[in-house]
Short mmCIF file of N, CA and C in Angstrom, two decimals:
data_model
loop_
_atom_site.label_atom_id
_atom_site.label_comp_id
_atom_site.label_asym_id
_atom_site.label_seq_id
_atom_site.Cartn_x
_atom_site.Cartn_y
_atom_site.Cartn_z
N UNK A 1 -1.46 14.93 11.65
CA UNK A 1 -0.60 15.80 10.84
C UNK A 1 0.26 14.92 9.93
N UNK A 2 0.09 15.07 8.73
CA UNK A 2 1.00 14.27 7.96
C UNK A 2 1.79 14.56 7.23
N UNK A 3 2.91 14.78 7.63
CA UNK A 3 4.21 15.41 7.05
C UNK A 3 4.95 15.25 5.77
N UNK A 4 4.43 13.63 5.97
CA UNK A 4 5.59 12.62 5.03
C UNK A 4 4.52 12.01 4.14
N UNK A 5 4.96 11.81 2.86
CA UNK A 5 4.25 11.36 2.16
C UNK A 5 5.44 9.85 1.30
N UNK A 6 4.91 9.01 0.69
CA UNK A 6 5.79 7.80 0.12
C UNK A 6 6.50 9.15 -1.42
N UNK A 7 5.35 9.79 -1.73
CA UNK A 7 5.98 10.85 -2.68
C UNK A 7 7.39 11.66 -2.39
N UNK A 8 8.09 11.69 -1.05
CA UNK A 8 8.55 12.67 -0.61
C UNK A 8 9.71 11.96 0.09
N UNK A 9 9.54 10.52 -0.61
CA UNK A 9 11.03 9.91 -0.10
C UNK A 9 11.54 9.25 -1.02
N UNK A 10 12.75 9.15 -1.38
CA UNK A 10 13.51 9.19 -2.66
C UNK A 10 14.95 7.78 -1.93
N UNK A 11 15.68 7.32 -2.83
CA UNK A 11 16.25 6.39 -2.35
C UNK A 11 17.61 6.55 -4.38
N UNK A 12 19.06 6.98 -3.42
CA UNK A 12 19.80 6.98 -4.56
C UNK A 12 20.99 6.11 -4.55
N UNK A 13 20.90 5.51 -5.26
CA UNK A 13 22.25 4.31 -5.38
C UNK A 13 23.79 5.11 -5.28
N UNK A 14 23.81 6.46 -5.78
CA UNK A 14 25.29 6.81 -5.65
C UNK A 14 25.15 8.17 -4.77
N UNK A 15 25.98 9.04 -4.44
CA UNK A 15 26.06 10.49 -3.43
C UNK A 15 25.73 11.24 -4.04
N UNK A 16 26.03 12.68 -3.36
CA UNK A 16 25.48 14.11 -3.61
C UNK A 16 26.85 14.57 -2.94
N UNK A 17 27.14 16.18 -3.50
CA UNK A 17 27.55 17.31 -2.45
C UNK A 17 26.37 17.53 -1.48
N UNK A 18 26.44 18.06 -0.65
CA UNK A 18 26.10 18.70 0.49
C UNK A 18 24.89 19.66 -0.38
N UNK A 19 25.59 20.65 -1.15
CA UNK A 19 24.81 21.72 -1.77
C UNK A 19 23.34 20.66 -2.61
N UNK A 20 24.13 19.98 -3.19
CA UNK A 20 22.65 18.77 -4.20
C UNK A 20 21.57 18.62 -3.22
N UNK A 21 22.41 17.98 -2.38
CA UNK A 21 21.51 17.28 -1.27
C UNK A 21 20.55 18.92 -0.67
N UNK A 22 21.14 19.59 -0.51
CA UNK A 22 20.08 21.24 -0.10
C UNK A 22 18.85 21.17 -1.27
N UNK A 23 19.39 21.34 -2.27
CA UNK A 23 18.44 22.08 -3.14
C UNK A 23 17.54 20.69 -3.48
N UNK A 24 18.05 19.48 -2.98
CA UNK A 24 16.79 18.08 -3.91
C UNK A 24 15.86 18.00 -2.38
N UNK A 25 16.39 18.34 -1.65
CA UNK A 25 15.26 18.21 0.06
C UNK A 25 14.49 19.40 -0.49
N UNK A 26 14.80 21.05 -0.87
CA UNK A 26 14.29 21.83 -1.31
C UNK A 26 13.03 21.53 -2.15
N UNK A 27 13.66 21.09 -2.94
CA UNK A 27 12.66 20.55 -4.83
C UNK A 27 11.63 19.96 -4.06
N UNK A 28 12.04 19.22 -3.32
CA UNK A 28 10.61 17.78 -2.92
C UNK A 28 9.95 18.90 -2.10
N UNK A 29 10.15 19.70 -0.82
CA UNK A 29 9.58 20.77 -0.23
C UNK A 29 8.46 21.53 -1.16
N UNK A 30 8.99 22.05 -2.16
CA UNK A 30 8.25 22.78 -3.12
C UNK A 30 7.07 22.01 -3.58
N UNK A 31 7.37 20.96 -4.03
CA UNK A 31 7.05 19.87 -5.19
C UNK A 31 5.90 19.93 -4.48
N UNK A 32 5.49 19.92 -2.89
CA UNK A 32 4.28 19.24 -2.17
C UNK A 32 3.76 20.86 -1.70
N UNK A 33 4.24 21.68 -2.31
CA UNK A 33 3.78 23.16 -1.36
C UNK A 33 3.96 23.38 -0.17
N UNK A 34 5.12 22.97 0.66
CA UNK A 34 5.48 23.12 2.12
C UNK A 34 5.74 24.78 1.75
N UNK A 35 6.95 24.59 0.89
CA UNK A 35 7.96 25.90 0.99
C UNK A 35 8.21 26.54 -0.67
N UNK A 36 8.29 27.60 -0.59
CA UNK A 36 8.68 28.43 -1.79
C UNK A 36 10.30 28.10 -2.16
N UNK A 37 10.63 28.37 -3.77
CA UNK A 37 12.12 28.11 -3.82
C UNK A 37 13.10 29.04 -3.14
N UNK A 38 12.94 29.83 -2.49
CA UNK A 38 13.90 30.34 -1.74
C UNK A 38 14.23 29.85 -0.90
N UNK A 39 13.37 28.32 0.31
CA UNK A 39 14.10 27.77 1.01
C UNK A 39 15.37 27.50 1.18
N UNK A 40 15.59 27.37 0.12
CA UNK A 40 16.96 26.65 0.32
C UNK A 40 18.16 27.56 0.74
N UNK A 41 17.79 28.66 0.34
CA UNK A 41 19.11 29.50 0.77
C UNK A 41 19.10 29.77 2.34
N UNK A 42 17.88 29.61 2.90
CA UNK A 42 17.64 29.57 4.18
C UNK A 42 18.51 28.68 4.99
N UNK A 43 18.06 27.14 4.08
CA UNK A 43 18.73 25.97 4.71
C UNK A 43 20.60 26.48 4.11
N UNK A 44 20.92 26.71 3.39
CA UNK A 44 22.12 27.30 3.18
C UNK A 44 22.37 27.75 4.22
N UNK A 45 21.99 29.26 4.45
CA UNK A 45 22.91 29.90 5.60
C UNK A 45 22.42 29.44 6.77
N UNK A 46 21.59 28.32 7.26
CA UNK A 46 22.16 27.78 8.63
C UNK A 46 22.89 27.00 8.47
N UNK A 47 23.14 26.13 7.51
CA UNK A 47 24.71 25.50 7.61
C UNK A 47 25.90 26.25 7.69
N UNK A 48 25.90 27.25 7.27
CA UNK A 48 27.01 28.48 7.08
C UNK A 48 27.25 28.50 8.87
N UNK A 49 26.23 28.99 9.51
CA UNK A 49 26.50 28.90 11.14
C UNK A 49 26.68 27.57 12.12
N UNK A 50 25.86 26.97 11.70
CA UNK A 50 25.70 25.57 12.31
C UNK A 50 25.49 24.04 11.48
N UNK A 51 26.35 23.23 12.01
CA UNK A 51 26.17 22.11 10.51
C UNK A 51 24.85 21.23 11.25
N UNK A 52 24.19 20.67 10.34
CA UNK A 52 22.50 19.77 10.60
C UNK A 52 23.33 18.29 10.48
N UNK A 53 24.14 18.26 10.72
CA UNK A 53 24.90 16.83 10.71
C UNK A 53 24.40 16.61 12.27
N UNK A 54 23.81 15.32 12.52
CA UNK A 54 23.67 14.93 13.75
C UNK A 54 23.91 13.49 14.52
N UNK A 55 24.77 13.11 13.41
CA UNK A 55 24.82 11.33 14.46
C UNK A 55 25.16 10.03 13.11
N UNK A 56 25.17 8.93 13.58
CA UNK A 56 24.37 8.16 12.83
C UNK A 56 24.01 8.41 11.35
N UNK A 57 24.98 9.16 10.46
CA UNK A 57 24.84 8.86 9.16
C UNK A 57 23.34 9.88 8.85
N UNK A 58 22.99 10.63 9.74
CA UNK A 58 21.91 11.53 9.43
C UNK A 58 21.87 13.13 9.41
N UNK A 59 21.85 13.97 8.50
CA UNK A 59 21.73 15.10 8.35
C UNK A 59 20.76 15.64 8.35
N UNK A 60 19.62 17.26 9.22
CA UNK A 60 18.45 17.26 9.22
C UNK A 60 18.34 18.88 8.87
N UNK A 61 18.76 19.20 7.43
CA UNK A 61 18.55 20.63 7.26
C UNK A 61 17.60 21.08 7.37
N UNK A 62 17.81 22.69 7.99
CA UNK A 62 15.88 23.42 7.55
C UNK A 62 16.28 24.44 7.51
N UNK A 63 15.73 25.32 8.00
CA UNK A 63 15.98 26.94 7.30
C UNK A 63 16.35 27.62 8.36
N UNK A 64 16.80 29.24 8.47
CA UNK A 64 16.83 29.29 9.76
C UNK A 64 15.40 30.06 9.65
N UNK A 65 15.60 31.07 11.28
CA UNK A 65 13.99 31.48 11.96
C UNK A 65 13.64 32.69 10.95
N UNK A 66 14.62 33.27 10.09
CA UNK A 66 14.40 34.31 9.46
C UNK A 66 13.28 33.69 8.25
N UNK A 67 13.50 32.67 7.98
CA UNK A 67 12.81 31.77 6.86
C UNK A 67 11.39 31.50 6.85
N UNK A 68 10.91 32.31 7.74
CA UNK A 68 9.36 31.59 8.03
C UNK A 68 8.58 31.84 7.05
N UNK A 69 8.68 32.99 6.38
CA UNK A 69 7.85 33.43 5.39
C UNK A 69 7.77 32.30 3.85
N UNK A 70 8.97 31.83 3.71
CA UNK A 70 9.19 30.80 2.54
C UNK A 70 8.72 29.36 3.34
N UNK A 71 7.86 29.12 4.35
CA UNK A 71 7.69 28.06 4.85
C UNK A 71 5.68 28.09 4.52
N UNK A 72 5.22 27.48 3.92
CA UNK A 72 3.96 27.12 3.70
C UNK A 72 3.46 26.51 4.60
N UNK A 73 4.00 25.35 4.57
CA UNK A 73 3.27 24.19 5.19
C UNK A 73 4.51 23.46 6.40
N UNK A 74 4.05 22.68 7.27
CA UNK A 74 4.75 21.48 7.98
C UNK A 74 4.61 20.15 6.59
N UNK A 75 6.14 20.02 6.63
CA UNK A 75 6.48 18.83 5.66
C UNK A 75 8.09 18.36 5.92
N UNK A 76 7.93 17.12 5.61
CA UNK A 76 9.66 16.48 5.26
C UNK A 76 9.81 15.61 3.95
N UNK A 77 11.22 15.86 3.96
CA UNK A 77 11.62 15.16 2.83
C UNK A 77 12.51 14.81 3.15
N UNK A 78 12.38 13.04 2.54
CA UNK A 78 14.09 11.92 2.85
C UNK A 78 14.35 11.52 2.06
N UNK A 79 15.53 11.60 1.86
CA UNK A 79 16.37 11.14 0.75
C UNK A 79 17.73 10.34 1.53
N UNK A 80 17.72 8.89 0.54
CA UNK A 80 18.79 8.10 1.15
C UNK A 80 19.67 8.56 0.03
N UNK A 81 21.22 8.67 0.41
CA UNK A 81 22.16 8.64 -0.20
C UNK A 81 22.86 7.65 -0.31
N UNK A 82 23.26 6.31 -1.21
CA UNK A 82 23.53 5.23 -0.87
C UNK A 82 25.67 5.20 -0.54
N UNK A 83 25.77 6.31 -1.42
CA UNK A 83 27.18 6.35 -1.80
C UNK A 83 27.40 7.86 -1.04
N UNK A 84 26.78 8.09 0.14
CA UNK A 84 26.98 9.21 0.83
C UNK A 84 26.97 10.68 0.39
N UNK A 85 27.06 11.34 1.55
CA UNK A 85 27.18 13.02 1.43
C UNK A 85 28.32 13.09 2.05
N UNK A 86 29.20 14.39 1.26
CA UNK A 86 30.36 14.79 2.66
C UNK A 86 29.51 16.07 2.99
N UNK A 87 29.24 16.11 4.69
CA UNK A 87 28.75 17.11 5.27
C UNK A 87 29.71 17.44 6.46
N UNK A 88 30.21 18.54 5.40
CA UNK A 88 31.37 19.09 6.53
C UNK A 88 32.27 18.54 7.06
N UNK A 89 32.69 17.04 6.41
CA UNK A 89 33.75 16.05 6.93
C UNK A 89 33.19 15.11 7.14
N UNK A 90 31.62 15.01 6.98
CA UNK A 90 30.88 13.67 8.12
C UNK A 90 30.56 13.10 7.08
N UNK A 91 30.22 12.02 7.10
CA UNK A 91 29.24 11.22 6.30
C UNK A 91 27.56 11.15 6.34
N UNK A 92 26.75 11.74 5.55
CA UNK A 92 25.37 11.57 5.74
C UNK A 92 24.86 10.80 4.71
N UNK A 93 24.21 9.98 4.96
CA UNK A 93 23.44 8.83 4.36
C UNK A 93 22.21 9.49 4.31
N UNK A 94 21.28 9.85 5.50
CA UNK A 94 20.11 10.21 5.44
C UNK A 94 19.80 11.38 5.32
N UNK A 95 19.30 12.40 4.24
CA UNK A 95 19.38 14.00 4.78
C UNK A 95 17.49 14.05 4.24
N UNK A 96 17.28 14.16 5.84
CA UNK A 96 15.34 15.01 5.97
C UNK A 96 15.59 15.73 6.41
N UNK A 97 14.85 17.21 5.25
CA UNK A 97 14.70 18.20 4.94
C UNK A 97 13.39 18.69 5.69
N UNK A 98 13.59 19.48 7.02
CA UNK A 98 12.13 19.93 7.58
C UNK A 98 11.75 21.51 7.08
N UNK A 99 10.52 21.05 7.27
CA UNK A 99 9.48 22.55 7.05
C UNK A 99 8.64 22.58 8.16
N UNK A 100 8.83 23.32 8.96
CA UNK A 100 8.27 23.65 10.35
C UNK A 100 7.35 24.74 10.33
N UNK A 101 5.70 25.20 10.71
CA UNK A 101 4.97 25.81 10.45
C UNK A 101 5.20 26.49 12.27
N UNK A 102 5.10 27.73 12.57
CA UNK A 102 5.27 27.86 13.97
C UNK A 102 6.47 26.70 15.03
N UNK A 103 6.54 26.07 15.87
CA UNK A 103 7.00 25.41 16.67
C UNK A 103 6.91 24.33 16.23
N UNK A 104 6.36 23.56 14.76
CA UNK A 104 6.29 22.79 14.38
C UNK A 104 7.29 21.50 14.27
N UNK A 105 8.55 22.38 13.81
CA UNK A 105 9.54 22.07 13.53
C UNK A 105 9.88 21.34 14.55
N UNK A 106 10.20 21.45 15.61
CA UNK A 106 10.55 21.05 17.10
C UNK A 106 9.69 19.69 17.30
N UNK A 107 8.65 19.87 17.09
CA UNK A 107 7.83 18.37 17.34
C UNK A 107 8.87 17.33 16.73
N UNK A 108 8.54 17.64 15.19
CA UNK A 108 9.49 16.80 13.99
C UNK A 108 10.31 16.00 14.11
N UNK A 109 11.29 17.30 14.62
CA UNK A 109 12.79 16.92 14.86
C UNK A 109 12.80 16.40 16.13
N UNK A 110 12.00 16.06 17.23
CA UNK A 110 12.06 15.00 18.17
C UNK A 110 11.89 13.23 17.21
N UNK A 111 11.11 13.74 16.59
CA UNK A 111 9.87 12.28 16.02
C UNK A 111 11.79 11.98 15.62
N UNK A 112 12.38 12.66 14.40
CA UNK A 112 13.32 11.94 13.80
C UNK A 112 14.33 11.58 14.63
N UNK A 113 14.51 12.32 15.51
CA UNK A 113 15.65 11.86 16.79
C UNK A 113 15.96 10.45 16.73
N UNK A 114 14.32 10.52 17.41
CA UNK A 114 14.26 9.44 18.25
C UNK A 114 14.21 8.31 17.54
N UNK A 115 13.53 8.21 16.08
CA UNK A 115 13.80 7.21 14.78
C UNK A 115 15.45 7.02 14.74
N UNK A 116 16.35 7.47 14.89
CA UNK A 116 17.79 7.98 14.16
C UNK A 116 18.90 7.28 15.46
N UNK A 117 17.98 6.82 16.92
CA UNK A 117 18.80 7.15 17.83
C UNK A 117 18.83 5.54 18.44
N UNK A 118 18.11 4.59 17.70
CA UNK A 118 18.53 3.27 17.31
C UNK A 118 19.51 2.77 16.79
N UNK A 119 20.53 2.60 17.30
CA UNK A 119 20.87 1.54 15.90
C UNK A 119 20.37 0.82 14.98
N UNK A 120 19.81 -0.37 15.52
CA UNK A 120 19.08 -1.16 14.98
C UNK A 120 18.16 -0.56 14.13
N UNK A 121 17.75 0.89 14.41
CA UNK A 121 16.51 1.24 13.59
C UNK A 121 17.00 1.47 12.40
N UNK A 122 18.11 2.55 12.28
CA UNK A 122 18.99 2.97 11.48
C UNK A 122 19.43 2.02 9.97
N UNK A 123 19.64 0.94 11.03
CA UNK A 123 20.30 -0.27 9.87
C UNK A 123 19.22 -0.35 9.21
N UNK A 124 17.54 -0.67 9.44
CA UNK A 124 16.44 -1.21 9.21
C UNK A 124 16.40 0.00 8.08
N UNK A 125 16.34 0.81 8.48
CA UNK A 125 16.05 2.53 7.46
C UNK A 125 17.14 2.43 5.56
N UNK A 126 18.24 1.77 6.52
CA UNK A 126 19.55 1.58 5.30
C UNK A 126 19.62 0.54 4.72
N UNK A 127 18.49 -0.37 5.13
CA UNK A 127 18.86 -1.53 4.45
C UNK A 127 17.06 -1.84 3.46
N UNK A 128 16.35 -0.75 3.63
CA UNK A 128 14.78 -0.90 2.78
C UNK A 128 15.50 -0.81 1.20
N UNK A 129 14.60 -1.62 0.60
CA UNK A 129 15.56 -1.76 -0.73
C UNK A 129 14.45 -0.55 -1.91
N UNK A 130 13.42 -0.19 -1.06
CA UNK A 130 12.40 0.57 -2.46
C UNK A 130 12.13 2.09 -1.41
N UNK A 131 11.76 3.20 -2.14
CA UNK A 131 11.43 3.88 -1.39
C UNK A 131 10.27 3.56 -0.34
N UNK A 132 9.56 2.84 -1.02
CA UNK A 132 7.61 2.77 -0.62
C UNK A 132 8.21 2.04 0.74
N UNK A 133 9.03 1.26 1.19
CA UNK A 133 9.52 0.00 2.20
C UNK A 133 10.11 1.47 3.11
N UNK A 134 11.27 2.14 2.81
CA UNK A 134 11.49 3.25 3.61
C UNK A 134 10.62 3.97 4.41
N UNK A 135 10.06 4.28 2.95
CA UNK A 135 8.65 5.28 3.61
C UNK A 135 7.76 4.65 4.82
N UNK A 136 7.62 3.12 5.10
CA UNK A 136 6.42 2.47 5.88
C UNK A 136 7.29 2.28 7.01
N UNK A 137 8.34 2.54 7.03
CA UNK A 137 9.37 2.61 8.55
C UNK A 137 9.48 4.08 9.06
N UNK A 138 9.31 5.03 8.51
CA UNK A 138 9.36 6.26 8.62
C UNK A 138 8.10 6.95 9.23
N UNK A 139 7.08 5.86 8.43
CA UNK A 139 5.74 6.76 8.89
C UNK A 139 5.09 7.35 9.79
N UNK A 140 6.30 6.61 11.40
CA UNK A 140 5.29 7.15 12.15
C UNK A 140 5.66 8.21 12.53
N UNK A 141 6.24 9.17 11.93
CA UNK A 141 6.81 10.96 11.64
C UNK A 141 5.42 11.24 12.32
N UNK A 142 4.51 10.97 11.28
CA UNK A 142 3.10 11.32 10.95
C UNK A 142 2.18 11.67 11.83
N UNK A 143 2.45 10.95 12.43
CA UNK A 143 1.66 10.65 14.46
C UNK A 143 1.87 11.38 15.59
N UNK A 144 0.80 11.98 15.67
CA UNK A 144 0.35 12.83 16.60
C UNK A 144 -0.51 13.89 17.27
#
């Protein structure tokens, strides 16, 4: 299953709002046919209930369960923020954007956990200087 593509990871020298950062995880979603443009309002109102801020400089929006219909495909999208996000007070550096097909989602969001729940990995993730270098630390999303 291959989620992630080198197309679908992006790397920005300065920040975003929170909202940017929704709708550019969105764009790349679309861009590959995961999800229709209405995602995003999905991923909107689960932040409205619950923030996707989770640790470690990483944010992991998705939609909520009402959203399935604007969900095509299983896909992610990462985007480094070099000059941060404010998410809800936190700082997010990393925000992947999931598209979960059935229970899909759940696989995913283990794979990124457990990428995210290094330190050491983390630094390795923040310190790739090109997307394509990101992307080949990321890849093994992909696996399984």
């Amino acid at each position: 299953m291959s989620v992630l593509t080198p197309a679908q990871v992006r790397i920005h020298p300065g920040g975003a709002t929170r909202d940017d950062a929704l709708q550019e995880a969105t764009d790349i979603l679309v861009s590959v046919g995961a999800v229709t443009p209405a995602y995003v309002d999905a991923m909107r109102a689960r932040e409205e209930t619950v923030s996707t801020f989770m640790g470690n400089g990483l944010a992991i929006p998705h939609g909520t369960n009402e959203a399935k219909d604007a969900i095509l495909a299983s896909a992610l999208s990462v985007v480094r923020y070099d000059g941060g996000v404010d998410w809800d007070g936190e700082r997010a550096t990393f925000v992947i954007g999931i598209a979960g097909v059935g229970d899909e989602h759940l696989e995913i969001l283990s794979r990124i956990a457990i990428l995210f729940s290094e330190e050491d990995d983390v630094a390795k993730l923040a310190a790739a200087q090109t997307p394509e270098e990101l992307y080949a630390l990321l890849a093994e999303v992909n696996e399984g």
